[in-house]
Amino acid sequence: MKKLLKPRREVGIVGYGAYVPMYRIKAEEIGRVWGVSSFPIQEKAVPGLDEDALTIGIEAARNALRRAGIDPKLIRAVWFGSESKPYAVKPTGTVIAEAIGATPDVSTADFEFACKAGTEALQTAIGFVGSEMADYAMAIGADTAQGRPGDHLEFTAGAGGAAFIVGPKSSDTVAYFEGSYSYVTDTPDFWRRQHEHYPRHGNRFTGEPAYFHHIVNAAKTLMEELGLTVNDFDYAVFHQPNVKFPLTVAKILGIPREKVLPGLLTGIIGNTYSGATMVGVSAVLDIAKPGDRILWVSFGSGAGSDAFSVVVQDAIEEKRELAPKTMDYVNRKKYIDYALYAKARRKFIM
């Protein structure tokens, strides 16, 4: 049985863009409040009072449009993946489509699959363009991740996102997709019921049966289907709930850590959930050379992984300079204390 997901028409990335909020809180500041002295990351990005997953998505989408250089009216789908969208009932995609000038001849939808909602939207965009239903579609992954006060998630739950515009492979695409693959099971490692403000996690499911099982199987199957090995990839970007997990999965697969580090940003911006691998890939595209191959594997609790093989093209050299680079946002920072952080995240408003 064929497992590889590959459209009839070859599809590439026409434009990409990321956005990370300016505010930061150090892990040691959170630890000071809760009496914790060891931390999974160094610091994380915090959205401002006027920022949410929607505004992050708009900024990322605008950057992707700058690099794409196309009329937004040509984008026939805007699909938004997030688990922290501002409205429970009201689409986010319509607001983003309006903000970038893509309405009214456009399909929009909000995707949910924990931290792989953004890549789920990307899979759909690849199929939409690959089937020739449209020439351009946009997929966005963005989150302002939630963490209960004092819970270990509070140390890692960050904010950020990225957008990718896909179109037919051509000399104008910055990279193209060789193929993709999705691996999904019902593994209850992380969830949030309706009306609950903070998620819960089943600790014993988080590692081996959830994260590692799905990412490793997705990556291995993708490579087997494409006839590739880890040596064929110049970069690897894995979902990054912390710094340890993606480095461990790289070790399991036999990938040198130097191929992972350029896209591993969680240690300095936190886990951006639906944006995590998308922001990581945007950082890699900012430095990659034509011909480089990227292994990209997301993970979403519940649980599943999307794996992609992406090959960088010549157009990257010119287009990457048309919008702020990912590290420009990462390096633009203003530190706040726990009190301001709690206010910005509305931690104690009932």
Coordinates of C-alpha atoms in Angstrom, one line a residue:
M1 CA 0.0 0.0 0.0
K2 CA 1.3 3.4 -0.9
K3 CA 1.7 5.5 2.2
L4 CA 3.4 8.6 0.8
L5 CA 1.2 11.7 0.3
K6 CA 2.1 13.3 -3.0
P7 CA -0.2 15.4 -5.2
R8 CA -0.4 15.0 -9.0
R9 CA 0.9 18.5 -9.5
E10 CA 4.2 19.4 -7.8
V11 CA 3.8 22.0 -5.1
G12 CA 6.3 24.4 -3.6
I13 CA 6.6 27.3 -1.0
V14 CA 6.0 30.6 -2.8
G15 CA 6.4 32.7 0.4
Y16 CA 6.9 32.2 4.1
G17 CA 7.0 34.4 7.1
A18 CA 7.2 34.3 10.9
Y19 CA 6.4 36.5 13.9
V20 CA 7.4 36.3 17.5
P21 CA 6.2 38.8 20.1
M22 CA 8.8 41.1 21.6
Y23 CA 8.2 40.4 25.3
R24 CA 10.2 37.7 27.2
I25 CA 10.2 36.2 30.6
K26 CA 13.2 34.2 31.9
A27 CA 12.5 30.7 33.2
E28 CA 14.4 31.6 36.4
E29 CA 11.8 34.4 37.0
I30 CA 9.0 31.9 36.8
G31 CA 11.0 29.6 39.0
R32 CA 11.5 32.4 41.6
V33 CA 7.8 32.7 42.1
W34 CA 7.1 28.9 42.3
G35 CA 10.3 27.8 44.1
V36 CA 11.8 25.9 41.2
S37 CA 15.5 25.9 40.4
S38 CA 15.9 23.7 37.2
F39 CA 14.3 24.7 33.9
P40 CA 13.6 23.0 30.6
I41 CA 14.3 26.2 28.6
Q42 CA 16.1 29.5 29.1
E43 CA 13.3 32.0 28.4
K44 CA 10.0 32.3 26.4
A45 CA 8.1 34.8 24.3
V46 CA 5.0 36.4 25.9
P47 CA 2.3 38.1 23.8
G48 CA 1.5 41.8 24.7
L49 CA -1.9 42.9 26.0
D50 CA -2.9 43.7 22.4
E51 CA -1.6 40.4 20.9
D52 CA -3.2 37.0 20.5
A53 CA -2.9 34.0 18.1
L54 CA -4.9 36.0 15.5
T55 CA -2.6 39.1 15.5
I56 CA 0.4 36.8 15.4
G57 CA -1.1 35.0 12.4
I58 CA -1.7 38.3 10.6
E59 CA 1.9 39.5 11.0
A60 CA 3.2 36.1 9.8
A61 CA 0.8 36.1 6.8
R62 CA 1.9 39.6 5.8
N63 CA 5.5 38.6 5.9
A64 CA 4.8 35.5 3.8
L65 CA 3.0 37.8 1.2
R66 CA 6.0 40.1 1.1
R67 CA 8.2 37.2 0.1
A68 CA 5.6 35.7 -2.3
G69 CA 5.2 38.9 -4.2
I70 CA 1.7 38.0 -5.4
D71 CA -1.7 39.7 -5.4
P72 CA -3.5 38.5 -2.3
K73 CA -6.6 38.1 -4.4
L74 CA -4.9 35.1 -6.0
I75 CA -4.8 33.2 -2.7
R76 CA -7.9 31.0 -2.8
A77 CA -7.6 29.5 0.7
V78 CA -6.4 30.8 4.1
W79 CA -6.3 28.1 6.7
F80 CA -5.4 28.8 10.3
G81 CA -4.1 26.2 12.8
S82 CA -4.2 27.0 16.5
E83 CA -5.3 25.7 19.9
S84 CA -5.5 29.2 21.4
K85 CA -7.7 31.0 18.8
P86 CA -9.5 34.0 20.3
Y87 CA -13.0 32.9 19.6
A88 CA -14.6 29.6 20.4
V89 CA -17.3 30.3 17.9
K90 CA -16.2 32.6 15.1
P91 CA -13.6 31.8 12.5
T92 CA -10.1 33.2 12.8
G93 CA -9.3 32.6 9.1
T94 CA -11.8 35.1 7.9
V95 CA -10.2 37.9 9.9
I96 CA -6.8 37.1 8.5
A97 CA -8.0 36.8 5.0
E98 CA -9.7 40.2 5.3
A99 CA -6.6 41.7 6.9
I100 CA -4.3 40.6 4.0
G101 CA -6.8 41.5 1.3
A102 CA -7.7 38.0 0.1
T103 CA -11.5 38.3 0.5
P104 CA -14.1 37.5 -0.7
D105 CA -13.2 34.8 -3.3
V106 CA -11.4 32.6 -0.7
S107 CA -12.0 29.5 1.4
T108 CA -11.1 29.9 5.1
A109 CA -11.2 27.5 8.0
D110 CA -9.7 27.0 11.5
F111 CA -7.8 23.8 12.1
E112 CA -7.4 22.0 15.4
F113 CA -5.0 19.2 16.2
A114 CA -3.1 20.4 19.3
C115 CA 0.4 21.4 18.2
K116 CA 0.2 20.0 14.6
A117 CA -2.8 22.1 13.6
G118 CA -0.6 24.3 11.5
T119 CA 1.0 21.5 9.5
E120 CA -2.5 19.9 9.2
A121 CA -3.5 23.1 7.5
L122 CA -0.4 22.9 5.3
Q123 CA -1.2 19.3 4.3
T124 CA -4.6 20.5 3.2
A125 CA -3.1 23.5 1.3
I126 CA -0.7 21.1 -0.6
G127 CA -3.6 19.0 -1.6
F128 CA -5.7 22.0 -2.6
V129 CA -3.0 23.4 -4.9
G130 CA -1.8 20.0 -6.0
S131 CA -5.3 19.0 -7.2
E132 CA -5.4 22.2 -9.3
M133 CA -8.4 23.5 -7.5
A134 CA -6.4 26.7 -6.9
D135 CA -2.9 28.1 -7.6
Y136 CA -2.2 29.5 -4.2
A137 CA -3.2 28.6 -0.6
M138 CA -2.0 29.8 2.7
A139 CA -1.4 27.8 5.9
I140 CA -0.7 29.4 9.2
G141 CA 0.2 27.9 12.6
A142 CA 0.2 30.3 15.6
D143 CA -0.4 30.0 19.3
T144 CA -0.3 31.9 22.6
A145 CA 0.2 28.7 24.5
Q146 CA -1.5 28.2 27.9
G147 CA 0.0 26.9 31.1
R148 CA -1.6 26.6 34.5
P149 CA 0.2 28.8 37.1
G150 CA 2.9 26.6 38.8
D151 CA 2.5 23.8 36.3
H152 CA 5.6 22.7 34.4
L153 CA 3.9 23.8 31.2
E154 CA 4.2 27.4 32.4
F155 CA 7.9 27.3 31.9
T156 CA 7.7 26.3 28.2
A157 CA 4.3 27.6 26.9
G158 CA 5.4 30.5 24.5
A159 CA 3.9 32.5 21.7
G160 CA 4.7 32.8 18.0
G161 CA 3.7 31.6 14.6
A162 CA 4.5 31.3 10.9
A163 CA 2.7 31.3 7.6
F164 CA 3.4 29.5 4.3
I165 CA 2.0 30.3 0.9
V166 CA 2.1 27.2 -1.4
G167 CA 1.7 27.2 -5.1
P168 CA 2.8 25.2 -8.2
K169 CA 6.5 24.3 -8.2
S170 CA 8.4 26.7 -10.4
S171 CA 11.5 28.9 -10.5
D172 CA 9.6 31.3 -8.3
T173 CA 9.1 28.9 -5.4
V174 CA 11.7 29.0 -2.6
A175 CA 11.4 25.3 -1.9
Y176 CA 9.3 22.4 -3.0
F177 CA 7.7 19.4 -1.3
E178 CA 9.1 16.0 -2.3
G179 CA 6.3 14.3 -0.4
S180 CA 4.6 14.1 3.0
Y181 CA 3.2 11.5 5.4
S182 CA 0.9 11.6 8.4
Y183 CA 0.9 9.1 11.3
V184 CA -2.0 9.3 13.8
T185 CA -3.3 7.2 16.7
D186 CA -5.7 7.8 19.7
T187 CA -3.1 8.5 22.4
P188 CA -4.5 10.7 25.3
D189 CA -1.3 12.5 26.4
F190 CA -2.7 16.1 26.5
W191 CA -6.1 17.6 26.4
R192 CA -8.4 20.5 27.4
R193 CA -12.1 20.1 27.8
Q194 CA -14.6 22.8 26.8
H195 CA -14.8 25.7 29.2
E196 CA -11.5 24.7 30.9
H197 CA -8.9 27.5 30.7
Y198 CA -5.8 25.4 31.0
P199 CA -4.9 22.0 29.5
R200 CA -4.2 18.8 31.4
H201 CA -1.5 16.2 30.5
G202 CA -1.1 12.5 31.1
N203 CA 2.5 12.4 32.1
R204 CA 3.1 8.7 31.5
F205 CA 1.8 9.1 27.9
T206 CA 3.7 12.2 27.0
G207 CA 7.1 10.8 26.0
E208 CA 7.5 7.3 24.6
P209 CA 3.9 6.4 23.5
A210 CA 3.1 9.9 22.2
Y211 CA 5.9 12.2 21.1
F212 CA 8.7 9.8 20.3
H213 CA 6.5 7.0 18.8
H214 CA 4.7 9.3 16.4
I215 CA 7.6 11.4 15.3
V216 CA 10.0 8.5 14.8
N217 CA 7.4 6.5 12.8
A218 CA 6.4 9.4 10.7
A219 CA 10.0 10.3 9.9
K220 CA 11.1 6.7 9.1
T221 CA 8.0 6.0 6.9
L222 CA 8.6 9.2 5.0
M223 CA 12.2 8.4 4.3
E224 CA 11.4 4.8 3.4
E225 CA 8.7 5.9 0.9
L226 CA 11.0 8.5 -0.7
G227 CA 14.0 6.2 -0.7
L228 CA 16.0 8.6 1.4
T229 CA 18.2 8.2 4.5
V230 CA 19.1 10.7 7.3
N231 CA 22.3 11.4 5.4
D232 CA 20.3 12.9 2.6
F233 CA 19.0 15.7 4.8
D234 CA 21.0 18.9 5.6
Y235 CA 18.5 20.1 8.3
A236 CA 15.9 18.5 10.5
V237 CA 13.1 20.4 12.4
F238 CA 11.1 18.4 14.9
H239 CA 8.3 19.5 17.2
Q240 CA 9.9 21.1 20.2
P241 CA 7.9 21.1 23.5
N242 CA 11.3 21.6 25.1
V243 CA 15.0 21.4 24.0
K244 CA 15.6 17.8 25.2
F245 CA 12.9 16.0 23.2
P246 CA 13.9 17.0 19.6
L247 CA 17.5 16.4 20.3
T248 CA 16.6 12.9 21.7
V249 CA 14.5 12.0 18.7
A250 CA 17.4 13.2 16.4
K251 CA 19.7 10.8 18.3
I252 CA 17.2 7.9 17.9
L253 CA 17.1 8.6 14.1
G254 CA 20.8 9.0 13.9
I255 CA 20.8 12.7 12.9
P256 CA 23.7 14.9 14.1
R257 CA 22.6 17.6 16.5
E258 CA 24.2 20.3 14.3
K259 CA 21.5 19.6 11.7
V260 CA 18.8 20.2 14.3
L261 CA 20.1 23.3 16.2
P262 CA 19.4 25.9 13.5
G263 CA 15.6 25.3 13.8
L264 CA 15.5 24.5 17.5
L265 CA 14.2 27.8 19.0
T266 CA 12.1 26.6 21.9
G267 CA 15.0 27.3 24.4
I268 CA 14.8 31.0 23.7
I269 CA 11.1 31.6 22.7
G270 CA 9.3 28.7 24.3
N271 CA 7.0 26.1 22.8
T272 CA 4.8 27.9 20.3
Y273 CA 2.6 24.9 19.9
S274 CA 1.0 25.0 16.4
G275 CA 3.7 27.4 15.3
A276 CA 6.7 25.4 16.7
T277 CA 7.9 23.5 13.7
M278 CA 6.7 26.2 11.3
V279 CA 8.7 28.9 13.0
G280 CA 11.7 26.5 13.1
V281 CA 11.5 25.8 9.4
S282 CA 11.2 29.5 8.7
A283 CA 14.4 30.1 10.6
V284 CA 16.1 27.3 8.5
L285 CA 14.9 28.8 5.2
D286 CA 16.5 32.1 6.3
I287 CA 19.9 30.5 6.2
A288 CA 19.6 27.4 3.9
K289 CA 21.3 27.2 0.5
P290 CA 19.7 26.1 -2.8
G291 CA 19.7 22.3 -3.0
D292 CA 19.5 21.8 0.8
R293 CA 17.0 19.2 2.0
I294 CA 14.9 19.7 5.1
L295 CA 13.3 17.0 7.2
W296 CA 10.2 18.5 8.9
V297 CA 8.2 16.5 11.4
S298 CA 5.5 18.1 13.6
F299 CA 3.6 16.5 16.5
G300 CA 0.2 17.1 18.0
S301 CA -1.1 15.6 21.2
G302 CA -4.0 13.2 20.9
A303 CA -1.8 12.2 18.9
G304 CA -0.2 12.5 15.5
S305 CA 2.7 13.7 13.3
D306 CA 3.0 15.2 9.9
A307 CA 6.3 14.6 8.1
F308 CA 7.6 16.6 5.1
S309 CA 10.7 16.5 2.9
V310 CA 11.4 19.9 1.5
V311 CA 14.1 20.8 -1.0
V312 CA 15.4 24.4 -1.1
Q313 CA 15.5 26.2 -4.5
D314 CA 17.4 29.1 -6.0
A315 CA 14.7 31.7 -5.4
I316 CA 15.4 31.6 -1.7
E317 CA 18.5 33.8 -2.1
E318 CA 16.4 36.7 -3.3
K319 CA 13.1 36.2 -1.5
R320 CA 14.5 35.7 2.1
E321 CA 15.5 39.4 2.1
L322 CA 12.0 40.7 1.3
A323 CA 10.7 40.4 4.9
P324 CA 12.1 40.4 8.4
K325 CA 13.9 37.1 9.2
T326 CA 12.8 34.9 12.0
M327 CA 15.9 35.6 14.1
D328 CA 15.2 39.3 13.8
Y329 CA 12.1 38.7 15.8
V330 CA 13.8 36.3 18.2
N331 CA 16.6 38.8 18.9
R332 CA 14.1 41.7 19.4
K333 CA 13.2 41.3 23.0
K334 CA 12.1 43.2 26.2
Y335 CA 12.2 41.4 29.5
I336 CA 9.3 41.5 31.9
D337 CA 8.7 40.2 35.5
Y338 CA 6.2 37.6 36.6
A339 CA 3.7 40.3 37.6
L340 CA 3.6 41.8 34.1
Y341 CA 3.6 38.3 32.6
A342 CA 0.6 37.3 34.7
K343 CA -1.2 40.5 33.7
A344 CA -0.5 40.0 30.0
R345 CA -1.6 36.3 30.1
R346 CA -4.6 37.1 32.3
K347 CA -3.4 34.4 34.7
F348 CA -5.5 35.4 37.7
I349 CA -8.6 36.9 36.0
M350 CA -11.6 34.6 36.7

